[in-house]
Coordinates of C-alpha atoms and ligand atoms in Angstrom, one line a residue:
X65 CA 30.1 -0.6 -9.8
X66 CA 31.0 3.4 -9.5
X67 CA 28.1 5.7 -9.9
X68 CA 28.2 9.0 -11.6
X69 CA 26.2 11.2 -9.6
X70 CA 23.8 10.6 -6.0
X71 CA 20.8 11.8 -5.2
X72 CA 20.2 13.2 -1.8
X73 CA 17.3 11.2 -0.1
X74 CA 15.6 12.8 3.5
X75 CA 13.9 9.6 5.1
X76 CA 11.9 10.9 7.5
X77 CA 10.3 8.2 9.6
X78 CA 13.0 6.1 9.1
X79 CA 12.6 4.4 12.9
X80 CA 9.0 3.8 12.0
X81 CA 8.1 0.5 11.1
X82 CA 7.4 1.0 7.3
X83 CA 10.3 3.5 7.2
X84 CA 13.0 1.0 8.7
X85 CA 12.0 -2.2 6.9
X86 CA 10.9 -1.3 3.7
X87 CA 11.8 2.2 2.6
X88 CA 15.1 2.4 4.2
X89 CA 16.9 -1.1 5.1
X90 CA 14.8 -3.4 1.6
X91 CA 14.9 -0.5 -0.6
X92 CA 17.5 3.0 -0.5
X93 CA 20.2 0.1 1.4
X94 CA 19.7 -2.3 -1.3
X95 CA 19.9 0.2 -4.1
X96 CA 22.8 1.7 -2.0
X97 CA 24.5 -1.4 -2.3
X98 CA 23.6 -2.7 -5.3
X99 CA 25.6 0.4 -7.0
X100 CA 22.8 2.7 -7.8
X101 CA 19.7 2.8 -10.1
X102 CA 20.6 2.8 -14.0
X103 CA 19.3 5.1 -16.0
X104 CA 18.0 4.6 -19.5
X105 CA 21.8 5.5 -21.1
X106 CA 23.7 3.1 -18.9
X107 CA 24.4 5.8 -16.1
X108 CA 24.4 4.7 -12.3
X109 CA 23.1 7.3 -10.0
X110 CA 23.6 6.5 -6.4
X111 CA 21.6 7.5 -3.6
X112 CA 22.8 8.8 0.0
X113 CA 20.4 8.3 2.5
X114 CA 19.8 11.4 5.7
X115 CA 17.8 10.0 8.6
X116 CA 15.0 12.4 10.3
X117 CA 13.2 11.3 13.3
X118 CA 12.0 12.7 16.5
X119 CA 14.8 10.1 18.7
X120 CA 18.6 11.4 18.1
X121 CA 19.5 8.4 19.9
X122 CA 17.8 5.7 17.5
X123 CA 18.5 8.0 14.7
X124 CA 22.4 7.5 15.9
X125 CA 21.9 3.2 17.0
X126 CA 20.7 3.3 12.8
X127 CA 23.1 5.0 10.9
X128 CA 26.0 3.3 13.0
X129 CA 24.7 0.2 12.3
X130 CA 23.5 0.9 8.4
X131 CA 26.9 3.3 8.1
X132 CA 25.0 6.0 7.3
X133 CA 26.9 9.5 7.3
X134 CA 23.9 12.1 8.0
X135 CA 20.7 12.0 10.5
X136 CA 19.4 14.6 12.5
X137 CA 16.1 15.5 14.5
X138 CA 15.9 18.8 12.8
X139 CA 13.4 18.5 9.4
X140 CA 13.9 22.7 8.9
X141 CA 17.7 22.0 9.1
X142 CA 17.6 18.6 6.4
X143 CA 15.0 20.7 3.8
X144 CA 17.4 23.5 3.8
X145 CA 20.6 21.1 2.6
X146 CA 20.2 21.9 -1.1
X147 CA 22.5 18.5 -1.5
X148 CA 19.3 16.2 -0.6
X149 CA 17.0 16.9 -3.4
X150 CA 14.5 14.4 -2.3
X151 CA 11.9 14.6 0.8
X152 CA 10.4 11.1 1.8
X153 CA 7.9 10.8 4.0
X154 CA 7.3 7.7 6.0
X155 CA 5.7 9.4 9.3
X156 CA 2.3 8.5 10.9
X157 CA -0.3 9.9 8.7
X158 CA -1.2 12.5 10.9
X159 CA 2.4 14.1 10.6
X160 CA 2.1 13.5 7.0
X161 CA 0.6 16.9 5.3
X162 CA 2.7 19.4 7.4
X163 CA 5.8 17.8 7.0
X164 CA 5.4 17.4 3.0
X165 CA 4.2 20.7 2.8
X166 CA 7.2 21.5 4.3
X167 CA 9.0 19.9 1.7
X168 CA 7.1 20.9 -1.7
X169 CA 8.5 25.3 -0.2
X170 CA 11.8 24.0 0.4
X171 CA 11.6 22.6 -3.5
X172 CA 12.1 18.9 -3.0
X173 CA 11.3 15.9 -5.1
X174 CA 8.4 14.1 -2.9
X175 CA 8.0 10.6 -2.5
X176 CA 5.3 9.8 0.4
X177 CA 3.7 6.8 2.0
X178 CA -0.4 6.3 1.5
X179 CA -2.4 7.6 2.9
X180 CA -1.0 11.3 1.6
X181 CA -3.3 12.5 4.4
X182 CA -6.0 12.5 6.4
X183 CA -8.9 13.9 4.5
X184 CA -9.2 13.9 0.4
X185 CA -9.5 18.0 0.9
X186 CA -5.9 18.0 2.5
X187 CA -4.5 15.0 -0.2
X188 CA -5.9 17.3 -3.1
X189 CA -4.5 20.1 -2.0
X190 CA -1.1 18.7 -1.8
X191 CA -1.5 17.5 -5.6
X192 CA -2.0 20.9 -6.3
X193 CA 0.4 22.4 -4.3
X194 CA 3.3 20.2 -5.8
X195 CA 1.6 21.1 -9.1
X196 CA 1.8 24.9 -8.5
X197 CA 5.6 24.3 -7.2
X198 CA 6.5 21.8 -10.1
X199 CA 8.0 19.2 -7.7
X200 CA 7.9 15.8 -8.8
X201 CA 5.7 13.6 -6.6
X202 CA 5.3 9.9 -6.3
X203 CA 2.9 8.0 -3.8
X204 CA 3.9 4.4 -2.5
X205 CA 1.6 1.9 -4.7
X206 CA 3.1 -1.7 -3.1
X207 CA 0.6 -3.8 -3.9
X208 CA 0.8 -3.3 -7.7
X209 CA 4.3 -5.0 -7.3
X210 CA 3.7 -8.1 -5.4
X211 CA 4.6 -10.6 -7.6
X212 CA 1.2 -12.6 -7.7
X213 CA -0.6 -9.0 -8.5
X214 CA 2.4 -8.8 -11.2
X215 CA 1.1 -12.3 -12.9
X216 CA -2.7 -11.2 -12.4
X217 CA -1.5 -7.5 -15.1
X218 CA 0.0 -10.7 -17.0
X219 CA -2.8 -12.5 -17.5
X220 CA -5.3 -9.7 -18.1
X221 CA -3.1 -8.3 -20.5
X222 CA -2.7 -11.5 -22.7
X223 CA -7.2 -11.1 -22.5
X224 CA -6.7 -14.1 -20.5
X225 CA -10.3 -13.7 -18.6
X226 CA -12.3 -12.7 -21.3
X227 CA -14.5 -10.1 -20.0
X228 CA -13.7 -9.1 -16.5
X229 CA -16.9 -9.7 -14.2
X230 CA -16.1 -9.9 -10.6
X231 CA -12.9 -9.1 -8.0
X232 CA -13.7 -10.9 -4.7
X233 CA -10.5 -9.5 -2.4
X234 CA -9.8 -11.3 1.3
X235 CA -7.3 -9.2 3.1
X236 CA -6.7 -9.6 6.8
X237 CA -5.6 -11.7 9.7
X238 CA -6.1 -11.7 13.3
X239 CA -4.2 -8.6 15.1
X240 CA -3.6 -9.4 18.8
X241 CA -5.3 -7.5 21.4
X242 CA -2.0 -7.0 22.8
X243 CA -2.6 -8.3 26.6
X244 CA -0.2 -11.0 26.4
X245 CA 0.6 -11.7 22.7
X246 CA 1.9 -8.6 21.8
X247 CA 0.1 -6.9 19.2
X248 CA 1.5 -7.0 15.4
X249 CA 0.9 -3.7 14.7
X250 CA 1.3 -0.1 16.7
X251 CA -2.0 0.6 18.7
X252 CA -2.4 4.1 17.1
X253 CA -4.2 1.9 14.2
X254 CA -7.1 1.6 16.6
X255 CA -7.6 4.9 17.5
X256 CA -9.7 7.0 14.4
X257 CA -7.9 10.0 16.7
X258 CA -5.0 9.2 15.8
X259 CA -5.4 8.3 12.0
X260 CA -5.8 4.9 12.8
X261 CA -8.8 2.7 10.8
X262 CA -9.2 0.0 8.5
X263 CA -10.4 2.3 5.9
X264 CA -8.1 5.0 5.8
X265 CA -5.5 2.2 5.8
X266 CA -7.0 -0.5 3.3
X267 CA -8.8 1.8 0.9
X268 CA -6.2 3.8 -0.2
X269 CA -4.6 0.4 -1.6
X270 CA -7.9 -0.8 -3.4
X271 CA -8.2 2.6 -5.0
X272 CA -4.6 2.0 -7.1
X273 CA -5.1 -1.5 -7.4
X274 CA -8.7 -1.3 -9.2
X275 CA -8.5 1.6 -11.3
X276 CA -5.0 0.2 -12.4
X277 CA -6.0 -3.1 -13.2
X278 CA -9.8 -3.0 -13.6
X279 CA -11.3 0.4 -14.1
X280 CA -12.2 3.5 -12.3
X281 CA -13.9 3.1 -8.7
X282 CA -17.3 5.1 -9.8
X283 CA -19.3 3.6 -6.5
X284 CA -18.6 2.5 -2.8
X285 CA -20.9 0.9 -0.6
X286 CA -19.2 0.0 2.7
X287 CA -20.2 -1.6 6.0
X288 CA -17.4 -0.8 9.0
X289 CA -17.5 -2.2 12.3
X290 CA -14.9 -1.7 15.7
X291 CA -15.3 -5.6 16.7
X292 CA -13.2 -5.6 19.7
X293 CA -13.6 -2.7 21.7
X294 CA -10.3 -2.7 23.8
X295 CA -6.7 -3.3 23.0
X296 CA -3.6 -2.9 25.0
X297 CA -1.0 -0.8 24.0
X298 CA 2.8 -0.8 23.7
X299 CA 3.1 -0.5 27.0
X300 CA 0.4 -3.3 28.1
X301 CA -2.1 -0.3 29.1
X302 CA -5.7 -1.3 28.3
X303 CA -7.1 1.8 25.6
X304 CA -10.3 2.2 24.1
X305 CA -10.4 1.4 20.3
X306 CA -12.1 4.1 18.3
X307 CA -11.3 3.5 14.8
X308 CA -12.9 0.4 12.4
X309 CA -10.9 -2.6 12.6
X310 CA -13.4 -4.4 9.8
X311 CA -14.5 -3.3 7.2
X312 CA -17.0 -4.6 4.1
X313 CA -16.9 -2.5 0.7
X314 CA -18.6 -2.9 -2.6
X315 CA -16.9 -1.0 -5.3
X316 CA -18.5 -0.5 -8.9
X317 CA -16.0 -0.1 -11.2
X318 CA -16.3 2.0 -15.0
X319 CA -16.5 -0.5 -17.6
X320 CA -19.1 -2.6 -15.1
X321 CA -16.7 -4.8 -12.7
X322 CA -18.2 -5.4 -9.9
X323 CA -15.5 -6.0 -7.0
X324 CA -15.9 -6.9 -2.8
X325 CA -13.3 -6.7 -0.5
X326 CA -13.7 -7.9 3.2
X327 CA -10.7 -6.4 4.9
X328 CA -10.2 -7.0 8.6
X329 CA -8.1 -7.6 11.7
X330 CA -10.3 -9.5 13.5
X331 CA -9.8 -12.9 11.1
X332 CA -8.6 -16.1 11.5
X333 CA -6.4 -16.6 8.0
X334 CA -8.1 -20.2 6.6
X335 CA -6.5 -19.1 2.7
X336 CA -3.1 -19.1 1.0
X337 CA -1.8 -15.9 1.9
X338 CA -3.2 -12.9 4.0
X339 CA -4.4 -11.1 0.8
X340 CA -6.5 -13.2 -1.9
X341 CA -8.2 -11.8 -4.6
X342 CA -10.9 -13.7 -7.1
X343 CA -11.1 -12.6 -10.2
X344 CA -13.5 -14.3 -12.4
X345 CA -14.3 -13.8 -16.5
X346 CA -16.3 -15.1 -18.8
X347 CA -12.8 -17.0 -20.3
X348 CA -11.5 -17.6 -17.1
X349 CA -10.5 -17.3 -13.4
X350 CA -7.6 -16.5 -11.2
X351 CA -7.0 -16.4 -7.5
X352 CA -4.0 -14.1 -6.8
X353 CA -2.0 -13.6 -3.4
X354 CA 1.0 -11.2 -2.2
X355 CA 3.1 -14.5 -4.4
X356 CA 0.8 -16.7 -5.9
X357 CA -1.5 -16.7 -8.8
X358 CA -3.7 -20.0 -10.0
X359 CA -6.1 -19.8 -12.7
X360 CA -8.6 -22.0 -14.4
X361 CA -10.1 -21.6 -18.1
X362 CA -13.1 -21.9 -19.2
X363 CA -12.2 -25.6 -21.3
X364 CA -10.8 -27.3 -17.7
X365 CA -13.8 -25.6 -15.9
X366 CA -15.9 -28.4 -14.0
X367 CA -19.6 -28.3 -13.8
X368 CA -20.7 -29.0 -10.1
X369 CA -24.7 -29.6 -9.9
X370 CA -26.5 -28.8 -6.6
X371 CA -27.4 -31.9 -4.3
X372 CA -27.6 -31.4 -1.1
X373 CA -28.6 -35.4 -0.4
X374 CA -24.9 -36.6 -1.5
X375 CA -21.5 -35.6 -0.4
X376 CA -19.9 -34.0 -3.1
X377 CA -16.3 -35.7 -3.7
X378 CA -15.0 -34.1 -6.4
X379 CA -11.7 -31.8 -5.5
X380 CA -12.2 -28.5 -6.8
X381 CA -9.0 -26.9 -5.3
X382 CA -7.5 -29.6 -8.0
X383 CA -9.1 -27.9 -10.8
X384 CA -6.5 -24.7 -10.5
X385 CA -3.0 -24.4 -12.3
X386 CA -0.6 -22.5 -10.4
X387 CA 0.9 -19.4 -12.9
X388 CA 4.8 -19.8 -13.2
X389 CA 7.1 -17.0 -11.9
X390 CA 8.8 -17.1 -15.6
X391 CA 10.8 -13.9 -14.1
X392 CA 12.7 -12.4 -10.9
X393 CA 10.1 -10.4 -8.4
X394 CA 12.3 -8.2 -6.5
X395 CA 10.9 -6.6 -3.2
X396 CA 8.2 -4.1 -4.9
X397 CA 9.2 -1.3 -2.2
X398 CA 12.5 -1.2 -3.9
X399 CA 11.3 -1.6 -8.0
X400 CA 8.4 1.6 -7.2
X401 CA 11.7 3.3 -5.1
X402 CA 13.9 2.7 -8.5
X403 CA 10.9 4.1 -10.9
X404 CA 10.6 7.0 -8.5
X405 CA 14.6 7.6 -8.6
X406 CA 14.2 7.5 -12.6
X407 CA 11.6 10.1 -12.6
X408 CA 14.0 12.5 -10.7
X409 CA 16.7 12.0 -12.4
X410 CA 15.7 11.9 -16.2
X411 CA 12.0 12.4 -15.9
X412 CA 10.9 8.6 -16.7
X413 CA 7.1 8.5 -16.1
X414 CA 5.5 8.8 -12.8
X415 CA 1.9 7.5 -12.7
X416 CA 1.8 7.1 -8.7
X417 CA 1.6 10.8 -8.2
X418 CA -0.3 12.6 -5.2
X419 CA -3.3 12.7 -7.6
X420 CA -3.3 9.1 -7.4
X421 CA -3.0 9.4 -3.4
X422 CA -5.6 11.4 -3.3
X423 CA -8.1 9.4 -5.3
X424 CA -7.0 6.8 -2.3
X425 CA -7.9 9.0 0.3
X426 CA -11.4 10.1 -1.6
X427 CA -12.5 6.1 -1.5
X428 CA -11.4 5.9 2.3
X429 CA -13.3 9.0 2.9
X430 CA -16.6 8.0 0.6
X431 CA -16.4 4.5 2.4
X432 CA -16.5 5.9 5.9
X433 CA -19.4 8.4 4.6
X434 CA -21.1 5.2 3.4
X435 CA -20.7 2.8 6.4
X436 CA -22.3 6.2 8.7
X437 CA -25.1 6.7 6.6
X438 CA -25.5 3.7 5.5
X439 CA -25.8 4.3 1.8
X440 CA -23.9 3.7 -1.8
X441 CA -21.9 6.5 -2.7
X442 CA -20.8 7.5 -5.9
X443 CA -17.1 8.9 -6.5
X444 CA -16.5 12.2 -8.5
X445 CA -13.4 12.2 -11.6
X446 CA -10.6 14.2 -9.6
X447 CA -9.0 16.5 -11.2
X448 CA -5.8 18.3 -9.9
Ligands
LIG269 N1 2.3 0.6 2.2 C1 1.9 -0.1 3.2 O1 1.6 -1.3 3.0 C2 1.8 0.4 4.6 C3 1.8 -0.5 5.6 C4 1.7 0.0 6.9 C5 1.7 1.3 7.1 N2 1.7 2.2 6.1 C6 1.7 3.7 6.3 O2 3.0 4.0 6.7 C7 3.0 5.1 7.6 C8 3.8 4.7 8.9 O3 3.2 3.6 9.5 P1 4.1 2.6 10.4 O4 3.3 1.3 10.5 O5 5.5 2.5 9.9 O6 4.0 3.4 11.8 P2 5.0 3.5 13.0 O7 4.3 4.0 14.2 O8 5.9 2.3 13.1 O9 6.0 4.6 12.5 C9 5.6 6.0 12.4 C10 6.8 7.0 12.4 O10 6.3 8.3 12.6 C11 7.0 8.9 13.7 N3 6.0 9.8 14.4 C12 4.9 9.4 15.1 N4 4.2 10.5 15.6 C13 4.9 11.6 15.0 C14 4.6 13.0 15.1 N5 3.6 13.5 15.8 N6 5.5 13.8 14.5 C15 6.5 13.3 13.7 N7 6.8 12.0 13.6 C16 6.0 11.1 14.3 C17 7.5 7.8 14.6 O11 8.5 8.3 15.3 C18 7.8 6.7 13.6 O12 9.1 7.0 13.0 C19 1.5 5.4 7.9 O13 1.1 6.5 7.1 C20 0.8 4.1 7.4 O14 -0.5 4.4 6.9 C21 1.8 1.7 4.8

């Protein structure tokens, strides 16, 4: 399939670990070879991909092997090409802010990952400063587009729960220390430093994911701990781990929700999938994962009684019905990368904006405030 136009996409990062697999080889590649995104009328626009990075020689090993045209190590040099239109950013989040500040003088479309940066007072003043320059903005909001957080929207759109009471979210798995079995993920994670923490990682995500599908965070109360106090890096030297690698938050949401997420590295996974969430109404319950989604209504609800005397046979984990898929879930990197294209090129909406971001990076912020002074904090309505 011929497209009629391309947009121009900087991928800065694109060597990272988020930046190769998802944003460049699952979702710009696939689009690439899929012929495009189509637009409302029928129109393909392609997309041509120029790789940033700090290493010209894993900049060159990728495009060779992607057979991609454009990379370079210069990011003045790719923001002054007026034939790339759009900036992404996919750089630790300490890079983040000058890089896409960068970006919003030079004029580009912005897509970013979370968190948009380090503090909310940086993240809001981004928002504002695309605002002021009238660049279109777009935060990565993965989760939304797993496909068993795609059946949960389902279900609470058809009013299958009732009235929404509780979210009970499980995220987390065990991260090797590194000494031996290497590590799963890059040691500046662990270091608070180096914008590395549980929080600033995990919040961000439950900020989009309530407010989207259960109502404004208005309250945190968190509990953080560092459980394992050394890890070994990517080069098998022993470093001190600064940042939280747990972390236990309370969120009261507008409307009255009340949700919990534990979210840690230091877990043995005895669930489904790495992420559950619970999410019970007066009509009904789900339990949801990155895939899955099995709920139980009210009419097939059993009714356990307390005795501690007998052993309790009866098989709840029977009681659940697992949700069809009823539709094609493509990788949810790629669908938001689509939407964001859209926006560019004819303005379809955009509700993943750097506002959003920064309502991420305010939660992450309040949490850590919380889990210091050991208090509930409430969250202030931001405003651009
Ligand atoms: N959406 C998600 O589910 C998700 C998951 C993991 C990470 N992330 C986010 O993605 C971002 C990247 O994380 P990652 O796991 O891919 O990390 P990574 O360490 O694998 O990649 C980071 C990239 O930044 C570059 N970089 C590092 N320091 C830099 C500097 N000082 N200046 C310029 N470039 C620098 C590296 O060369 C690399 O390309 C982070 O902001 C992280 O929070 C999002």
């Amino acid at each position: 399939m011929s497209a009629e136009s391309t947009i121009g996409i900087i991928m800065n990062g694109a060597s990272g670990r988020m930046g190769y697999r998802q944003h460049l080889v699952r979702s710009i590649l696939a689009i690439r070879d899929q012929g495009g995104v189509e637009l409302s009328d029928g129109r393909r626009v392609q997309v041509r991909p120029m790789l940033v990075g700090r290493s010209a020689e894993k900049l060159r090993e990728i495009a060779q092997r992607h057979d991609i045209a454009d990379y370079t190590t210069n990011l003045d040099e790719a923001l002054a090409d007026e034939s790339f239109e759009v900036y992404a950013d996919f750089l630790v989040t300490k890079a983040r802010v000058p890089a896409i500040t960068k970006a919003i003088a030079a004029g580009k479309a912005i897509y970013t990952e979370k968190p948009t940066a380090e503090t909310f007072e940086d993240a809001l003043q981004l928002a504002r400063a695309a605002a002021e320059a009238g660049v279109k903005n777009g935060v990565v909001h993965d989760k939304l587009y797993l496909p068993g957080l795609r059946k949960l929207r389902r279900l609470i759109d058809a009013g299958f729960f009732g009235r929404i009471l509780s979210v009970r979210g499980e995220f987390g798995y065990w991260v090797f220390e590194g000494d031996g079995i290497p590590a799963q993920r890059p040691s500046w994670n662990y270091r608070a430093e180096d914008g590395g923490g549980i929080v600033v990682d995990m919040f961000p995500h439950w900020n989009y994911v309530l407010e989207n599908l259960f109502g404004r965070v208005e309250s945190v109360y968190a509990h953080t701990a560092t459980h394992i106090p050394t890890r070994y890096d990517e080069r098998g030297q022993a470093y001190q781990a600064t940042a939280d690698d747990a972390a236990y938050g309370i969120f009261e949401l507008a409307g009255g929700v009340v949700a919990e997420f534990n979210s840690s590295w230091d877990v043995r996974v005895n669930r489904d999938e790495l992420l559950e969430l619970q999410v019970d109404g007066t009509e009904g319950s789900a339990v949801v994962g990155l895939f899955g989604c099995k709920v139980q209504h009210r009419s097939a609800t059993p009714r356990p009684t307390w005795n501690p005397d007998v052993p309790d046979g009866h098989d709840y984990l029977a009681d659940w019905h697992e949700v069809p898929e009823n539709e094609v879930f493509e990788n949810g990197f790629k669908v938001q990368w689509e939407e964001f294209l859209r926006h560019v090129a004819e303005d379809a909406p955009n509700e993943y904006d750097f506002l959003s971001g920064a309502r991420g990076v305010l939660l992450a912020e309040k949490g850590l405030e919380s889990a210091r002074e050991g208090r509930r904090i409430e969250l202030p309505e931001v405003t651009v």
